[in-house]
Amino acid sequence: MEKRRLEELAVSLGTPFYVFDTDILRERIAWVSDRIRPAKLCYAIKANPFLIRAMDAHVERYEVCSPGEFHICVQNQMNMKKVVLSGVYKEYGDVRYAMEQGVVHYTAESKSQFELVHRCARELGKKAEILLRVTSGNQFGMSEEDVRELLRNRSSCPELQIMGLQYFTGTQKKVIGKIARELEYIEDFIDRLQQEEQFMTRELEFGPGLGVPYFTKDDACEDQKLLEDFAKLLERERSYELIFEMGRFLTASCGCYITRVVDQKRNDAVNACIVDGGIHHVNYYGQNMAMKTPVLTYLPQHPIEQEGEELWTIYGALCTVSDVLLKKFPLKDVRTGDYLVFQNIGAYSVTEGIYLFLSRKMPKIYLYDQKNGLRLLREDLETWNLNTWSEA
């Protein structure tokens, strides 16, 4: 979105707020899809659930990892055949409800989860397709031996069709060699399962965890090079369908967060700006106590009179020494009433912030595109009523 348009929105809408540009989002998805074709895309909606409608025509599946995320899909009348019900913790009532709503695709993170999906399918007289998640050594997924055991006994579960494997090891990876080794491992396991268990994999859902540039010292083109290198890993033919689960890599670049300078002071050697947002709204992966500087746009609301820049530390509105957004950031003639725009915030910040801390309002959320203009998705919300004792 152009700087002039961002300034118009900041002045007219009141801060703080998020705005997600769906033109940028669709361009990004088209770029990614073109390079990984014929592989399909699965959108991890935890990255930004407000974007699922904008995503719908451009991805083949949605990874849904909690009952709340599934209710978001139901509320938005999403195609249930595109939902993959995943997550490390699944309850009987939630799996059964999803199956009643028409969900076909599931993942199993354990043998007990596999049995849970089987139980619901048997009780409802339905068929389900399931992927077995393979662990990378953490709490997610199953060991190779557990996967083998389920495959050996698969004939006892006629309601379930085991489609293949799911494998994801982490996010914000920027070294293609690590991603290549992970892909090589899971594809080698697929080959061993065919040879030793006579199991033909039909689908591999793989989360490459491709990293995105967030900070001023990052190479702004590193994500482009990373995707090009990743695409080279996909050039050989495979007998199974590849599905890539992505969240951050698709959505980060489409979002902005706009906050206003509400106070200034000079505390000893520190030039301090206070803004009406803070770390409860702004969360970049890899950021810690403002040790890194995200890409930022400064929108002064007055004629610039100062010749040189000064170094300012930007603090949020929370009463904690942790609420530091920027340290020693160069600004020219910054004043109360000016705006700061945090870029590349389309992934996770909208849901990962410590929103209930100090009972401040949650910010407004907008979608924008040139065709439809600005659309309000959520008003600002009071949170104090969630942090108080409410008698029945």
Short mmCIF file of C-alpha atoms in Angstrom, two decimals:
data_model
loop_
_atom_site.label_atom_id
_atom_site.label_comp_id
_atom_site.label_asym_id
_atom_site.label_seq_id
_atom_site.Cartn_x
_atom_site.Cartn_y
_atom_site.Cartn_z
CA MET A 1 0.00 0.00 0.00
CA GLU A 2 1.31 3.44 -0.89
CA LYS A 3 2.64 5.71 1.85
CA ARG A 4 0.09 8.41 1.04
CA ARG A 5 -2.79 5.95 1.39
CA LEU A 6 -1.43 4.66 4.70
CA GLU A 7 -1.30 8.21 6.01
CA GLU A 8 -4.90 8.86 4.93
CA LEU A 9 -6.01 5.75 6.80
CA ALA A 10 -4.02 6.62 9.91
CA VAL A 11 -5.60 10.08 10.12
CA SER A 12 -9.14 8.98 9.34
CA LEU A 13 -9.45 5.68 11.23
CA GLY A 14 -7.80 6.31 14.56
CA THR A 15 -5.06 4.12 15.93
CA PRO A 16 -3.89 1.52 16.62
CA PHE A 17 -5.06 -0.85 13.88
CA TYR A 18 -3.99 -3.55 11.46
CA VAL A 19 -4.62 -3.42 7.74
CA PHE A 20 -4.09 -6.42 5.47
CA ASP A 21 -3.68 -5.72 1.75
CA THR A 22 -5.22 -8.65 -0.11
CA ASP A 23 -3.84 -7.50 -3.47
CA ILE A 24 -0.35 -8.04 -2.06
CA LEU A 25 -1.49 -11.34 -0.56
CA ARG A 26 -2.83 -12.70 -3.85
CA GLU A 27 0.27 -11.63 -5.75
CA ARG A 28 2.40 -13.43 -3.18
CA ILE A 29 0.36 -16.63 -3.38
CA ALA A 30 0.45 -16.59 -7.18
CA TRP A 31 4.23 -16.17 -7.10
CA VAL A 32 4.68 -19.06 -4.67
CA SER A 33 2.23 -21.32 -6.50
CA ASP A 34 3.94 -20.72 -9.84
CA ARG A 35 7.29 -21.86 -8.49
CA ILE A 36 6.16 -24.96 -6.63
CA ARG A 37 3.72 -26.21 -9.29
CA PRO A 38 2.35 -28.90 -9.53
CA ALA A 39 2.53 -29.12 -5.73
CA LYS A 40 -0.49 -27.76 -3.87
CA LEU A 41 -0.74 -25.22 -1.05
CA CYS A 42 -2.21 -25.78 2.40
CA TYR A 43 -2.69 -22.56 4.38
CA ALA A 44 -2.03 -22.78 8.13
CA ILE A 45 -4.80 -20.49 9.32
CA LYS A 46 -3.09 -19.87 12.67
CA ALA A 47 -0.82 -17.47 10.76
CA ASN A 48 -3.77 -15.12 10.24
CA PRO A 49 -7.37 -16.39 10.45
CA PHE A 50 -8.73 -13.07 9.17
CA LEU A 51 -7.40 -13.92 5.70
CA ILE A 52 -9.14 -17.23 5.05
CA ARG A 53 -11.82 -15.82 2.74
CA ALA A 54 -9.22 -13.94 0.73
CA MET A 55 -7.24 -17.19 0.48
CA ASP A 56 -10.11 -19.41 -0.59
CA ALA A 57 -9.70 -19.29 -4.36
CA HIS A 58 -5.92 -19.64 -4.15
CA VAL A 59 -5.14 -22.57 -1.83
CA GLU A 60 -6.27 -26.18 -1.91
CA ARG A 61 -6.45 -26.82 1.83
CA TYR A 62 -6.59 -25.19 5.26
CA GLU A 63 -4.68 -26.54 8.24
CA VAL A 64 -6.90 -26.18 11.29
CA CYS A 65 -5.27 -26.89 14.66
CA SER A 66 -7.88 -26.11 17.32
CA PRO A 67 -11.65 -26.19 17.94
CA GLY A 68 -11.67 -22.39 17.80
CA GLU A 69 -10.02 -22.33 14.39
CA PHE A 70 -12.55 -24.85 13.16
CA HIS A 71 -15.44 -22.69 14.38
CA ILE A 72 -13.91 -19.81 12.40
CA CYS A 73 -14.12 -22.01 9.29
CA VAL A 74 -17.73 -22.90 10.06
CA GLN A 75 -18.67 -19.26 10.65
CA ASN A 76 -17.05 -18.27 7.36
CA GLN A 77 -18.87 -21.10 5.54
CA MET A 78 -15.63 -22.56 4.23
CA ASN A 79 -15.67 -25.68 2.10
CA MET A 80 -15.23 -28.47 4.66
CA LYS A 81 -13.58 -30.69 2.06
CA LYS A 82 -10.64 -28.26 2.08
CA VAL A 83 -10.12 -28.47 5.84
CA VAL A 84 -7.38 -30.63 7.34
CA LEU A 85 -8.13 -31.12 11.04
CA SER A 86 -4.73 -31.19 12.66
CA GLY A 87 -3.20 -30.30 16.02
CA VAL A 88 -1.33 -32.04 18.79
CA TYR A 89 -4.45 -32.24 21.03
CA LYS A 90 -7.80 -33.42 19.67
CA GLU A 91 -10.89 -34.25 21.73
CA TYR A 92 -13.63 -36.69 20.84
CA GLY A 93 -16.39 -34.07 20.67
CA ASP A 94 -14.37 -31.80 18.39
CA VAL A 95 -13.39 -34.57 15.96
CA ARG A 96 -16.94 -35.89 15.84
CA TYR A 97 -18.36 -32.39 15.26
CA ALA A 98 -15.88 -31.75 12.44
CA MET A 99 -16.80 -35.05 10.82
CA GLU A 100 -20.51 -34.22 11.11
CA GLN A 101 -19.79 -30.90 9.38
CA GLY A 102 -18.22 -32.73 6.43
CA VAL A 103 -14.49 -32.69 7.17
CA VAL A 104 -12.76 -35.53 5.32
CA HIS A 105 -9.04 -34.86 5.92
CA TYR A 106 -7.34 -35.47 9.28
CA THR A 107 -3.85 -35.86 10.69
CA ALA A 108 -2.84 -38.26 13.44
CA GLU A 109 -0.13 -37.08 15.83
CA SER A 110 -0.27 -40.29 17.86
CA LYS A 111 -1.73 -43.78 17.83
CA SER A 112 -4.50 -42.64 20.17
CA GLN A 113 -5.43 -39.81 17.78
CA PHE A 114 -5.60 -42.32 14.95
CA GLU A 115 -7.98 -44.45 17.02
CA LEU A 116 -10.04 -41.36 17.89
CA VAL A 117 -10.60 -40.48 14.23
CA HIS A 118 -11.38 -44.15 13.52
CA ARG A 119 -13.91 -44.27 16.35
CA CYS A 120 -15.76 -41.18 15.10
CA ALA A 121 -15.82 -42.46 11.52
CA ARG A 122 -17.14 -45.85 12.64
CA GLU A 123 -19.85 -44.31 14.84
CA LEU A 124 -21.01 -41.93 12.11
CA GLY A 125 -20.71 -44.43 9.28
CA LYS A 126 -18.33 -42.16 7.40
CA LYS A 127 -15.06 -42.51 5.52
CA ALA A 128 -12.09 -40.35 6.36
CA GLU A 129 -8.65 -39.72 4.88
CA ILE A 130 -5.74 -39.44 7.28
CA LEU A 131 -2.08 -38.43 7.23
CA LEU A 132 0.35 -39.82 9.79
CA ARG A 133 2.54 -37.10 11.23
CA VAL A 134 6.18 -38.05 11.68
CA THR A 135 8.04 -36.47 14.59
CA SER A 136 11.22 -34.45 14.23
CA GLY A 137 12.14 -35.10 17.85
CA ASN A 138 9.70 -32.81 19.66
CA GLN A 139 6.14 -33.21 20.99
CA PHE A 140 4.64 -33.30 17.50
CA GLY A 141 4.03 -36.45 15.52
CA MET A 142 4.97 -40.09 15.96
CA SER A 143 8.10 -42.19 15.85
CA GLU A 144 8.85 -44.24 12.76
CA GLU A 145 7.96 -47.40 14.67
CA ASP A 146 4.51 -46.07 15.65
CA VAL A 147 3.87 -45.13 12.02
CA ARG A 148 4.88 -48.62 10.92
CA GLU A 149 2.61 -50.23 13.51
CA LEU A 150 -0.41 -48.29 12.27
CA LEU A 151 0.38 -49.20 8.68
CA ARG A 152 0.71 -52.90 9.51
CA ASN A 153 -2.73 -52.88 11.12
CA ARG A 154 -4.44 -50.61 8.61
CA SER A 155 -6.74 -53.35 7.31
CA SER A 156 -8.51 -53.34 10.71
CA CYS A 157 -9.68 -49.75 10.10
CA PRO A 158 -11.69 -49.88 6.86
CA GLU A 159 -13.27 -46.48 7.58
CA LEU A 160 -9.90 -44.76 7.33
CA GLN A 161 -7.75 -44.39 4.27
CA ILE A 162 -4.15 -43.61 5.16
CA MET A 163 -3.09 -41.21 2.43
CA GLY A 164 0.50 -40.70 3.48
CA LEU A 165 2.63 -38.62 5.83
CA GLN A 166 2.85 -35.16 7.30
CA TYR A 167 6.20 -33.64 8.30
CA PHE A 168 7.00 -30.20 9.73
CA THR A 169 9.99 -29.27 11.86
CA GLY A 170 9.82 -25.53 12.49
CA THR A 171 9.50 -22.07 11.04
CA GLN A 172 11.56 -19.11 9.80
CA LYS A 173 14.28 -21.30 8.30
CA LYS A 174 16.67 -19.46 6.00
CA VAL A 175 19.26 -22.14 5.19
CA ILE A 176 18.21 -24.21 2.18
CA GLY A 177 20.58 -27.02 3.17
CA LYS A 178 18.58 -27.71 6.34
CA ILE A 179 15.30 -27.78 4.42
CA ALA A 180 16.85 -30.06 1.79
CA ARG A 181 17.99 -32.52 4.47
CA GLU A 182 14.52 -32.59 6.02
CA LEU A 183 12.87 -33.26 2.67
CA GLU A 184 15.44 -35.92 1.89
CA TYR A 185 14.76 -37.65 5.22
CA ILE A 186 11.00 -37.83 4.87
CA GLU A 187 11.19 -38.95 1.25
CA ASP A 188 13.67 -41.66 2.22
CA PHE A 189 11.20 -42.82 4.89
CA ILE A 190 8.49 -42.95 2.22
CA ASP A 191 10.73 -45.19 0.11
CA ARG A 192 11.44 -47.45 3.09
CA LEU A 193 7.75 -47.76 3.89
CA GLN A 194 7.08 -48.88 0.33
CA GLN A 195 9.83 -51.47 0.42
CA GLU A 196 9.36 -52.76 3.96
CA GLU A 197 5.66 -52.24 4.70
CA GLN A 198 4.27 -52.40 1.15
CA PHE A 199 2.67 -48.99 1.70
CA MET A 200 2.34 -46.66 -1.27
CA THR A 201 2.23 -43.04 -0.18
CA ARG A 202 -0.33 -40.96 -2.04
CA GLU A 203 0.26 -37.63 -0.31
CA LEU A 204 3.10 -35.91 1.52
CA GLU A 205 2.16 -32.76 3.40
CA PHE A 206 5.45 -31.01 4.08
CA GLY A 207 6.00 -27.77 5.97
CA PRO A 208 9.26 -26.28 4.70
CA GLY A 209 9.12 -23.40 7.20
CA LEU A 210 10.59 -20.93 4.70
CA GLY A 211 11.80 -17.74 6.37
CA VAL A 212 10.86 -14.17 5.51
CA PRO A 213 12.86 -10.93 5.96
CA TYR A 214 11.54 -8.91 8.89
CA PHE A 215 14.37 -6.61 9.95
CA THR A 216 16.35 -3.79 8.37
CA LYS A 217 19.57 -5.84 8.44
CA ASP A 218 17.91 -8.72 6.58
CA ASP A 219 18.38 -9.04 2.85
CA ALA A 220 15.02 -7.87 1.46
CA CYS A 221 15.29 -10.43 -1.35
CA GLU A 222 16.31 -13.42 0.76
CA ASP A 223 12.85 -14.98 0.65
CA GLN A 224 12.87 -14.85 -3.16
CA LYS A 225 16.20 -16.65 -3.35
CA LEU A 226 15.07 -19.16 -0.73
CA LEU A 227 11.95 -20.05 -2.71
CA GLU A 228 13.91 -20.36 -5.95
CA ASP A 229 16.38 -22.72 -4.24
CA PHE A 230 13.52 -24.67 -2.71
CA ALA A 231 11.84 -25.02 -6.12
CA LYS A 232 14.99 -26.71 -7.42
CA LEU A 233 14.51 -29.45 -4.83
CA LEU A 234 11.13 -30.24 -6.38
CA GLU A 235 12.24 -30.73 -9.97
CA ARG A 236 12.34 -34.53 -9.99
CA GLU A 237 9.15 -36.53 -10.52
CA ARG A 238 7.42 -38.21 -7.60
CA SER A 239 4.80 -40.92 -7.43
CA TYR A 240 2.84 -39.08 -4.73
CA GLU A 241 1.22 -35.67 -4.46
CA LEU A 242 3.14 -32.92 -2.67
CA ILE A 243 1.21 -30.50 -0.48
CA PHE A 244 3.12 -27.65 1.13
CA GLU A 245 1.79 -26.26 4.38
CA MET A 246 2.65 -22.56 4.70
CA GLY A 247 1.52 -19.64 6.80
CA ARG A 248 4.10 -16.96 7.53
CA PHE A 249 5.70 -17.20 4.08
CA LEU A 250 2.37 -16.44 2.40
CA THR A 251 1.00 -13.71 4.65
CA ALA A 252 3.77 -11.73 6.36
CA SER A 253 4.26 -9.15 3.61
CA CYS A 254 0.58 -8.19 3.27
CA GLY A 255 0.15 -6.61 6.69
CA CYS A 256 0.79 -3.24 8.33
CA TYR A 257 0.26 -2.09 11.89
CA ILE A 258 -0.23 1.63 12.49
CA THR A 259 0.27 3.31 15.85
CA ARG A 260 0.45 6.96 16.97
CA VAL A 261 2.99 8.84 19.08
CA VAL A 262 1.07 9.97 22.17
CA ASP A 263 3.83 11.32 24.41
CA GLN A 264 7.52 12.27 24.39
CA LYS A 265 10.16 12.91 27.00
CA ARG A 266 13.90 12.93 27.55
CA ASN A 267 14.83 10.64 30.44
CA ASP A 268 18.50 11.26 31.17
CA ALA A 269 20.29 10.14 28.00
CA VAL A 270 17.23 8.44 26.46
CA ASN A 271 14.87 10.15 24.03
CA ALA A 272 11.56 8.36 24.70
CA CYS A 273 8.47 8.20 22.51
CA ILE A 274 5.32 6.55 23.83
CA VAL A 275 2.87 5.13 21.27
CA ASP A 276 -0.72 3.97 21.72
CA GLY A 277 0.18 0.40 20.70
CA GLY A 278 2.94 -1.85 21.92
CA ILE A 279 4.31 -5.37 22.18
CA HIS A 280 0.80 -6.68 22.86
CA HIS A 281 0.11 -5.93 19.17
CA VAL A 282 3.53 -6.18 17.49
CA ASN A 283 5.30 -9.51 17.43
CA TYR A 284 8.06 -10.42 14.98
CA TYR A 285 9.60 -13.88 15.09
CA GLY A 286 13.18 -13.49 16.30
CA GLN A 287 12.60 -10.14 17.96
CA ASN A 288 13.53 -9.72 21.64
CA MET A 289 13.43 -6.45 23.59
CA ALA A 290 13.87 -4.44 20.37
CA MET A 291 17.30 -5.95 19.68
CA LYS A 292 16.42 -5.97 15.98
CA THR A 293 14.81 -3.20 13.94
CA PRO A 294 11.79 -4.08 11.79
CA VAL A 295 11.00 -2.28 8.55
CA LEU A 296 9.16 0.90 9.50
CA THR A 297 7.51 3.87 7.81
CA TYR A 298 7.40 7.24 9.60
CA LEU A 299 4.44 9.53 8.88
CA PRO A 300 5.00 13.03 10.33
CA GLN A 301 1.90 15.20 10.70
CA HIS A 302 3.65 18.58 10.59
CA PRO A 303 6.23 20.44 8.49
CA ILE A 304 9.71 19.10 9.25
CA GLU A 305 11.72 21.85 10.93
CA GLN A 306 14.63 19.89 12.34
CA GLU A 307 17.62 19.40 10.03
CA GLY A 308 19.22 16.25 11.40
CA GLU A 309 17.91 13.04 12.87
CA GLU A 310 17.86 12.10 16.53
CA LEU A 311 17.87 8.63 18.04
CA TRP A 312 14.61 7.72 19.76
CA THR A 313 13.52 4.67 21.72
CA ILE A 314 9.89 3.77 21.00
CA TYR A 315 7.92 2.42 23.95
CA GLY A 316 4.42 1.01 23.94
CA ALA A 317 1.49 1.79 26.20
CA LEU A 318 1.96 -1.14 28.59
CA CYS A 319 3.29 -0.49 32.08
CA THR A 320 6.21 -2.89 31.84
CA VAL A 321 9.87 -2.34 31.02
CA SER A 322 9.47 -5.07 28.38
CA ASP A 323 7.28 -2.87 26.18
CA VAL A 324 10.03 -1.62 23.87
CA LEU A 325 9.34 -1.57 20.13
CA LEU A 326 12.46 0.19 18.79
CA LYS A 327 15.77 1.17 20.33
CA LYS A 328 17.75 4.20 19.19
CA PHE A 329 15.75 4.56 16.01
CA PRO A 330 16.67 7.60 13.87
CA LEU A 331 13.75 10.01 13.39
CA LYS A 332 13.68 13.58 12.14
CA ASP A 333 11.61 16.03 14.18
CA VAL A 334 9.26 13.37 15.57
CA ARG A 335 6.36 14.83 17.58
CA THR A 336 3.25 13.77 19.42
CA GLY A 337 0.56 13.00 16.85
CA ASP A 338 2.91 11.47 14.28
CA TYR A 339 2.36 7.92 13.09
CA LEU A 340 4.60 4.86 12.82
CA VAL A 341 3.77 2.03 10.40
CA PHE A 342 5.22 -1.40 11.14
CA GLN A 343 5.53 -3.37 7.90
CA ASN A 344 5.49 -7.12 7.16
CA ILE A 345 3.12 -7.88 10.00
CA GLY A 346 0.57 -10.02 8.17
CA ALA A 347 1.51 -13.20 10.05
CA TYR A 348 0.90 -14.04 13.70
CA SER A 349 0.96 -10.60 15.35
CA VAL A 350 -2.80 -10.36 15.08
CA THR A 351 -3.15 -13.45 17.28
CA GLU A 352 0.17 -13.87 19.13
CA GLY A 353 0.23 -10.64 21.10
CA ILE A 354 -0.29 -10.58 24.88
CA TYR A 355 -3.64 -8.92 24.33
CA LEU A 356 -5.08 -9.32 27.82
CA PHE A 357 -2.10 -7.85 29.66
CA LEU A 358 -3.13 -4.60 31.41
CA SER A 359 -6.65 -4.94 29.98
CA ARG A 360 -6.08 -2.58 27.06
CA LYS A 361 -8.27 -2.63 23.96
CA MET A 362 -7.58 -4.99 21.10
CA PRO A 363 -6.96 -3.05 17.87
CA LYS A 364 -9.24 -2.71 14.88
CA ILE A 365 -8.63 -4.92 11.86
CA TYR A 366 -9.20 -3.99 8.21
CA LEU A 367 -8.85 -5.63 4.82
CA TYR A 368 -7.91 -3.52 1.81
CA ASP A 369 -7.76 -3.99 -1.94
CA GLN A 370 -8.04 -1.56 -4.81
CA LYS A 371 -11.30 -3.03 -6.12
CA ASN A 372 -13.28 -3.06 -2.86
CA GLY A 373 -11.43 -0.44 -0.87
CA LEU A 374 -11.31 -0.70 2.91
CA ARG A 375 -13.42 -3.21 4.86
CA LEU A 376 -13.69 -3.34 8.63
CA LEU A 377 -13.38 -6.91 9.92
CA ARG A 378 -13.32 -6.18 13.63
CA GLU A 379 -13.90 -3.12 15.79
CA ASP A 380 -11.55 -2.43 18.65
CA LEU A 381 -12.52 -4.59 21.61
CA GLU A 382 -12.41 -3.94 25.33
CA THR A 383 -10.62 -6.68 27.27
CA TRP A 384 -11.14 -5.53 30.87
CA ASN A 385 -14.36 -7.55 31.04
CA LEU A 386 -12.32 -10.70 30.35
CA ASN A 387 -9.97 -9.95 33.24
CA THR A 388 -12.48 -9.47 36.02
CA TRP A 389 -14.57 -11.71 38.21
CA SER A 390 -18.05 -12.00 36.75
CA GLU A 391 -20.64 -13.48 39.09
CA ALA A 392 -23.24 -15.73 37.51
#
